[in-house]
Coordinates of C-alpha atoms in Angstrom, one line a residue:
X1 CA 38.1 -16.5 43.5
X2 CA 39.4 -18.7 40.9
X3 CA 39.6 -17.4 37.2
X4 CA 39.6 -20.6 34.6
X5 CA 39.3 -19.1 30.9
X6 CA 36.8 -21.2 28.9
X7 CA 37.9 -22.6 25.9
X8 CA 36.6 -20.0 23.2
X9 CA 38.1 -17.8 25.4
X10 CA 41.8 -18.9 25.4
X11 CA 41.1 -19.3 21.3
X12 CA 40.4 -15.5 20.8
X13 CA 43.7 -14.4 23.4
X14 CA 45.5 -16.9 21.5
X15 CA 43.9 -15.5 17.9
X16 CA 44.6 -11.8 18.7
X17 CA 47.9 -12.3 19.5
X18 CA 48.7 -14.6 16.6
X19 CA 47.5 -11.9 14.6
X20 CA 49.3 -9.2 16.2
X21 CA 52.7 -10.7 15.8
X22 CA 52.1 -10.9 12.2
X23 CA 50.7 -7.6 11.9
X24 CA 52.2 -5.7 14.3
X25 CA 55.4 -7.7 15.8
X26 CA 59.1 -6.9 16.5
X27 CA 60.1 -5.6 12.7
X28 CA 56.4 -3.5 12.6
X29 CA 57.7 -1.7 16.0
X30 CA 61.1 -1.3 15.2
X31 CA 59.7 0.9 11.8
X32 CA 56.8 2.6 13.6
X33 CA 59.8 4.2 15.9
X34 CA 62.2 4.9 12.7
X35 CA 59.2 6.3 11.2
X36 CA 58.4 8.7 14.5
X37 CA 62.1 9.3 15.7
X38 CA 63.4 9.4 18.7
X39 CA 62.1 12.8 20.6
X40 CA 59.7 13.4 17.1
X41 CA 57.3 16.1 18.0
X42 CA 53.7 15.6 19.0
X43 CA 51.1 14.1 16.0
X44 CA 54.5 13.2 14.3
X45 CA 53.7 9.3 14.5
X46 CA 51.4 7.8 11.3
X47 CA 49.0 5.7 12.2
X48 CA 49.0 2.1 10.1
X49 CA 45.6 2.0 8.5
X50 CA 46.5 -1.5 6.6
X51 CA 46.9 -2.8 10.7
X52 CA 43.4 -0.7 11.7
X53 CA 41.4 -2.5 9.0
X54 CA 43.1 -5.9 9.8
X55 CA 41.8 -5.2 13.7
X56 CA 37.9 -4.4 11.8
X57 CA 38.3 -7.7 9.9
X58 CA 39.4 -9.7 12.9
X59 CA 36.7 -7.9 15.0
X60 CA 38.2 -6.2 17.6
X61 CA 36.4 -3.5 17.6
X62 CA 33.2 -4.8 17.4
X63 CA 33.4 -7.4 19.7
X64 CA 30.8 -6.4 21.8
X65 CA 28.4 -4.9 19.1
X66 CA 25.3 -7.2 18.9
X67 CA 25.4 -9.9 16.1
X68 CA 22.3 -8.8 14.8
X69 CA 23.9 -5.1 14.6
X70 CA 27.2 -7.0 12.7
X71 CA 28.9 -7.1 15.4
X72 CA 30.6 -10.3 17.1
X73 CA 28.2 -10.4 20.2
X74 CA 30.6 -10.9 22.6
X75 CA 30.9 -9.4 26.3
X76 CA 33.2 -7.0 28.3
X77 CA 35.6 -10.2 29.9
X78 CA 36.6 -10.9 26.2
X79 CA 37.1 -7.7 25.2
X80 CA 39.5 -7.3 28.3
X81 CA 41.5 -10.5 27.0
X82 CA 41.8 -8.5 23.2
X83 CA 43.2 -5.2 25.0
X84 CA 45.6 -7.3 27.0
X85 CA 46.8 -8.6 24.2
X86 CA 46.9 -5.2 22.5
X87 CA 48.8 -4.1 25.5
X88 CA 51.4 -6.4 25.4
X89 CA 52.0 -6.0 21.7
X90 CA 52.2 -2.0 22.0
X91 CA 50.2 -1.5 19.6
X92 CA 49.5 2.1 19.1
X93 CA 46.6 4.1 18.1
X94 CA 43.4 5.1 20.1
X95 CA 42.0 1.5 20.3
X96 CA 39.7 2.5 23.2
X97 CA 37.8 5.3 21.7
X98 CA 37.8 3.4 18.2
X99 CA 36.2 0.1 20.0
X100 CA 33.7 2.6 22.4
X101 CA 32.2 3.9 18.9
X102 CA 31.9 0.9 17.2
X103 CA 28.0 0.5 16.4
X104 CA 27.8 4.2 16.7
X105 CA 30.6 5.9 14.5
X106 CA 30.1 4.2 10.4
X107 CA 32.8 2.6 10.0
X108 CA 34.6 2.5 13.4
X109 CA 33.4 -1.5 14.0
X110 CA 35.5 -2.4 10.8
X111 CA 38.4 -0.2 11.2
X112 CA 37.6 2.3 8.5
X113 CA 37.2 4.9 10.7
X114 CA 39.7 5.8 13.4
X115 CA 38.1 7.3 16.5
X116 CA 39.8 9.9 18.6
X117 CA 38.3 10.7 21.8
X118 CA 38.4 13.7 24.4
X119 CA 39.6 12.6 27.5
X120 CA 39.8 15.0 30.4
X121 CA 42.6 17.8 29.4
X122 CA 43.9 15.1 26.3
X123 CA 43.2 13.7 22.8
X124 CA 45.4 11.0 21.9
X125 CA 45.9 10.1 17.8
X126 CA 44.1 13.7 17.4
X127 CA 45.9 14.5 14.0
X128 CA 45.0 10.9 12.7
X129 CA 41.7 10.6 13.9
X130 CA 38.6 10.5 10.9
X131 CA 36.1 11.3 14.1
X132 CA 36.7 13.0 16.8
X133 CA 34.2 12.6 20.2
X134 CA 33.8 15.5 22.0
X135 CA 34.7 19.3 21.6
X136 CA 38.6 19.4 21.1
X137 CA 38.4 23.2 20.0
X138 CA 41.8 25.0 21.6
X139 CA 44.0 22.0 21.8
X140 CA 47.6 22.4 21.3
X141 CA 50.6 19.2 20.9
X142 CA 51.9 17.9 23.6
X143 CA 55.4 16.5 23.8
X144 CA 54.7 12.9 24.4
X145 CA 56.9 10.8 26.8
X146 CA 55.6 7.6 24.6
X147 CA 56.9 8.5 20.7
X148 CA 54.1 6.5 19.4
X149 CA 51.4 8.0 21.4
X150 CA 50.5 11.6 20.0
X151 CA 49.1 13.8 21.9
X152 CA 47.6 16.8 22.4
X153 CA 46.4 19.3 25.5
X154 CA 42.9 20.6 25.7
X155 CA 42.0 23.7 28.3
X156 CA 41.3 21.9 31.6
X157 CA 38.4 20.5 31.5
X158 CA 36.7 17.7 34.1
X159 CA 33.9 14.8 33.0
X160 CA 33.6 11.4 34.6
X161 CA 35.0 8.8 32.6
X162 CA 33.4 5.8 31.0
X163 CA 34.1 2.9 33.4
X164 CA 34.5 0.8 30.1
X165 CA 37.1 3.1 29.5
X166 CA 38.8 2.7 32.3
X167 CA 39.1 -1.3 32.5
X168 CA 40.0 -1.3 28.8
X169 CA 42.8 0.8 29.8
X170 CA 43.7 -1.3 32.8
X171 CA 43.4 -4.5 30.9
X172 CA 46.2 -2.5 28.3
X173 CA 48.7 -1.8 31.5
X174 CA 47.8 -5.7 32.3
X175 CA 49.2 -6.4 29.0
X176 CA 52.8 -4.6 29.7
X177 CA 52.5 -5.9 33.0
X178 CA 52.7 -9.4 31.8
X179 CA 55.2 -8.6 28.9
X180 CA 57.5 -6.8 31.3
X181 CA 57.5 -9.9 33.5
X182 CA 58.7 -12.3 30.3
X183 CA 61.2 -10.0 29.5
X184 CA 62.7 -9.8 32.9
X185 CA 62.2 -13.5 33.3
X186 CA 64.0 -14.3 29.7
X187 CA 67.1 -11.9 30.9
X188 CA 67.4 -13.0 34.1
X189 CA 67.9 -16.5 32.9
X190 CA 70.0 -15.5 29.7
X191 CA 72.0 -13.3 31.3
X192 CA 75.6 -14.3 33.3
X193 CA 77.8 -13.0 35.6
X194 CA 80.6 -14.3 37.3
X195 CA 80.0 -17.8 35.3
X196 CA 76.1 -18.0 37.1
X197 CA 72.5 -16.4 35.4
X198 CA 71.8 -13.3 37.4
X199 CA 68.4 -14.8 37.8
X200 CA 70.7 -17.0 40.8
X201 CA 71.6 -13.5 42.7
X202 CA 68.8 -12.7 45.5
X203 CA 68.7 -9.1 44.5
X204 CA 67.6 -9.9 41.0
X205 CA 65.3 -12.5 41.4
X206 CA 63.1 -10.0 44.4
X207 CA 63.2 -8.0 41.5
X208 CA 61.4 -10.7 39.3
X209 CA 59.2 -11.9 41.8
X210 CA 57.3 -8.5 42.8
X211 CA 57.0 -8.0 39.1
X212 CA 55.4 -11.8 39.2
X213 CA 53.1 -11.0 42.1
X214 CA 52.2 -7.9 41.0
X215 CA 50.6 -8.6 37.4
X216 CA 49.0 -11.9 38.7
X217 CA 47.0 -9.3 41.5
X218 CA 46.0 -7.4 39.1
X219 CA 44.9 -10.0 36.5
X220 CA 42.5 -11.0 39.5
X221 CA 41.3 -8.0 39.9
X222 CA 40.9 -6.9 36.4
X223 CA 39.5 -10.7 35.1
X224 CA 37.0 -9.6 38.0
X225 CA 35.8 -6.2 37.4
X226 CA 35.1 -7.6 33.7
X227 CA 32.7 -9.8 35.5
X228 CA 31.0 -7.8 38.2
X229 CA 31.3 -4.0 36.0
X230 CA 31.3 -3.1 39.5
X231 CA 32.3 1.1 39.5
X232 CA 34.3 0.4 42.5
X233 CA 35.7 -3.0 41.1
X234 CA 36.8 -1.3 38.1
X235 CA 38.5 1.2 39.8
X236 CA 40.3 -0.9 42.1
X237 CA 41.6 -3.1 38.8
X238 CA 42.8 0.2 37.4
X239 CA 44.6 0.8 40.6
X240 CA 46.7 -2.2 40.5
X241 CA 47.0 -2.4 36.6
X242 CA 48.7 0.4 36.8
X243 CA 50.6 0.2 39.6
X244 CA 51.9 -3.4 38.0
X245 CA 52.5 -2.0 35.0
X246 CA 54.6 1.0 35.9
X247 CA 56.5 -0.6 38.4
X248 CA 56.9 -4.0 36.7
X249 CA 58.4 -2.3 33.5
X250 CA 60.7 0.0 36.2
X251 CA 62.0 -3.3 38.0
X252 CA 62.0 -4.7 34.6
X253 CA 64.4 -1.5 33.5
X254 CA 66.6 -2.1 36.6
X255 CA 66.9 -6.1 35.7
X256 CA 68.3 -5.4 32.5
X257 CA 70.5 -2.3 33.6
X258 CA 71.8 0.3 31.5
X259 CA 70.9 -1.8 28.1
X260 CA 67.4 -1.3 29.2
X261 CA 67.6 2.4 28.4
X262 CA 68.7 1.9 24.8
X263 CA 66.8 3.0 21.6
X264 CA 66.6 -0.9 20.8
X265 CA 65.3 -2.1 24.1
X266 CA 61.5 -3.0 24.4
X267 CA 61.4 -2.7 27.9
X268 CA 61.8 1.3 28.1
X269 CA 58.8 1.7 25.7
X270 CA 56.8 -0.4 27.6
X271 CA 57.6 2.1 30.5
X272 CA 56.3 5.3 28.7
X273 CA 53.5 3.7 27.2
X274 CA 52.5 3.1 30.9
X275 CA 53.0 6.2 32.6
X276 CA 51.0 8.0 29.3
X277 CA 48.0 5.4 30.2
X278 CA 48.4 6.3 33.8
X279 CA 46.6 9.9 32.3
X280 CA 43.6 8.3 30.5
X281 CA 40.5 8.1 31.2
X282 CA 40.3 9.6 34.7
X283 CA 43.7 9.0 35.7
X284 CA 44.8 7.2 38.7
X285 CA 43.2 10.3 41.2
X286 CA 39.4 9.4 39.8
X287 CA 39.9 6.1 40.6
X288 CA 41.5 6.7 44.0
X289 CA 38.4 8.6 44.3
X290 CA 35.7 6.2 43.4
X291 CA 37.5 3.7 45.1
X292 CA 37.6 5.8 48.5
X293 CA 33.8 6.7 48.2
X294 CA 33.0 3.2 47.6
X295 CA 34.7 1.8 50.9
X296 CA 34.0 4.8 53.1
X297 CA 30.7 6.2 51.6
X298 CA 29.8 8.2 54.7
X299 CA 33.3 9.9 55.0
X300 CA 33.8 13.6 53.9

């Protein structure tokens, strides 16, 4: 199956990002983690609210409200190309829960409002949150591998997630997928050893490759599960949007070697931001789950 954006399509992925480099690009990041610290403790990070309003007035997270509701009228494929792009920016905040309220939280549609959501055993952005979905009553901060993901750890508790909730998130880890790939790409090229790009050296360009193959799968996959809302579709997305995502940014670590690990480096960030996804909304398990009842449905 071939995937061929239509025009007003590429326009918004192309608008989003425009307006998330000017909102929220390279200098924005660099301040959010001065502002956090390295290692800060849980709920430490502020959320912008001057970059949550621009996101109402550019209609993030109303794109699928109803225009007649004041919404942008919009579907589920184009609201996966906005969170891709939210992805690859790293734009923090709950952006899931905020857009999942919008048309029934006042204020969440035009970023007013920030919307923190109850997720299994988490709340991310609990401390910064206006509204808060679901009974949070016992939870406690969590040291967060991600410093500009707060979080914090309810008693265990189970619920199915949203399926919009979990392609949203998959279309995020499709985000860093894609970034990660750049990144490697960029260094691989830029970067010499003995007089020759270690792009040129087998070893590093397998590395660059897989990450290549990797986010283009799940693109497909995630492109189609916007399309079909299949449960099973989703979950297989999820599946490999995560799996490209953790793993691209890993090979993407080991591409750029020990500067990788620095403070200054994108590329690490990218990393935790993943693996904290990997817990939303279900986690990788539900989906493994769904997945394996959908393909098997007669199997124990």
């Amino acid at each position: 199956m071939r995937f061929r954006l239509t025009d007003d399509q590429r326009a918004l992925r192309d608008g989003v990002r425009g307006v998330l480099a000017r909102c929220f690009g390279g200098e924005a990041l660099r301040a959010a983690l001065e502002g956090a610290g390295e290692g800060a403790a849980a709920g430490a990070p502020r959320l912008d609210r001057e970059v949550w309003r621009t996101l109402g007035d550019l209609g993030f997270f109303a794109l699928r409200v109803p225009e007649a509701d004041g919404g942008v009228g919009l579907g589920l494929p184009e609201a996966v190309l906005a969170f891709e792009e939210a992805g690859r920016a790293l734009l923090p905040g709950p952006l899931v829960a905020t857009h999942l309220a919008a048309g029934a939280v006042p204020g969440a549609a035009t970023g007013e409002t920030v919307v923190a959501a109850v997720d299994g055993g988490l709340v991310e952005w609990l401390a910064q949150a206006d509204v808060v979905r679901g009974d949070a009553t016992g939870a406690v901060p969590l040291r967060s591998l991600d410093p500009l993901t707060p979080l914090h750890r309810l008693p265990a508790r189970r619920s199915a997630p949203d399926p919009v909730a979990v392609l949203l998130t998959a279309a995020e880890q499709l985000g860093t997928a894609g970034r990660v790939c750049e990144l490697a790409a960029q260094h691989a090229r830029a970067r010499e050893q003995f007089g020759r790009p270690i792009g040129a050296f087998q070893a590093v360009a397998h590395l660059c490759a897989g990450i290549l193959v990797r986010t283009e799968t799940a693109r497909a996959a995630v492109y189609a599960a916007a399309v079909t809302t299949d449960p099973a579709d989703i979950a297989a997305a999820r599946l490999l949007a995560d799996e490209a995502a953790v793993r691209g940014a890993r090979d993407c670590l080991q591409v750029h070697g020990g500067m990788g690990f620095t403070w200054e480096s994108e590329v690490h960030l990218h990393l935790k931001r993943a693996w904290v996804r990997t817990q939303r909304a279900g986690g990788v398990t539900e989906s493994e789950e769904l997945l394996a009842a959908a393909l098997a449905p007669g199997a124990a």
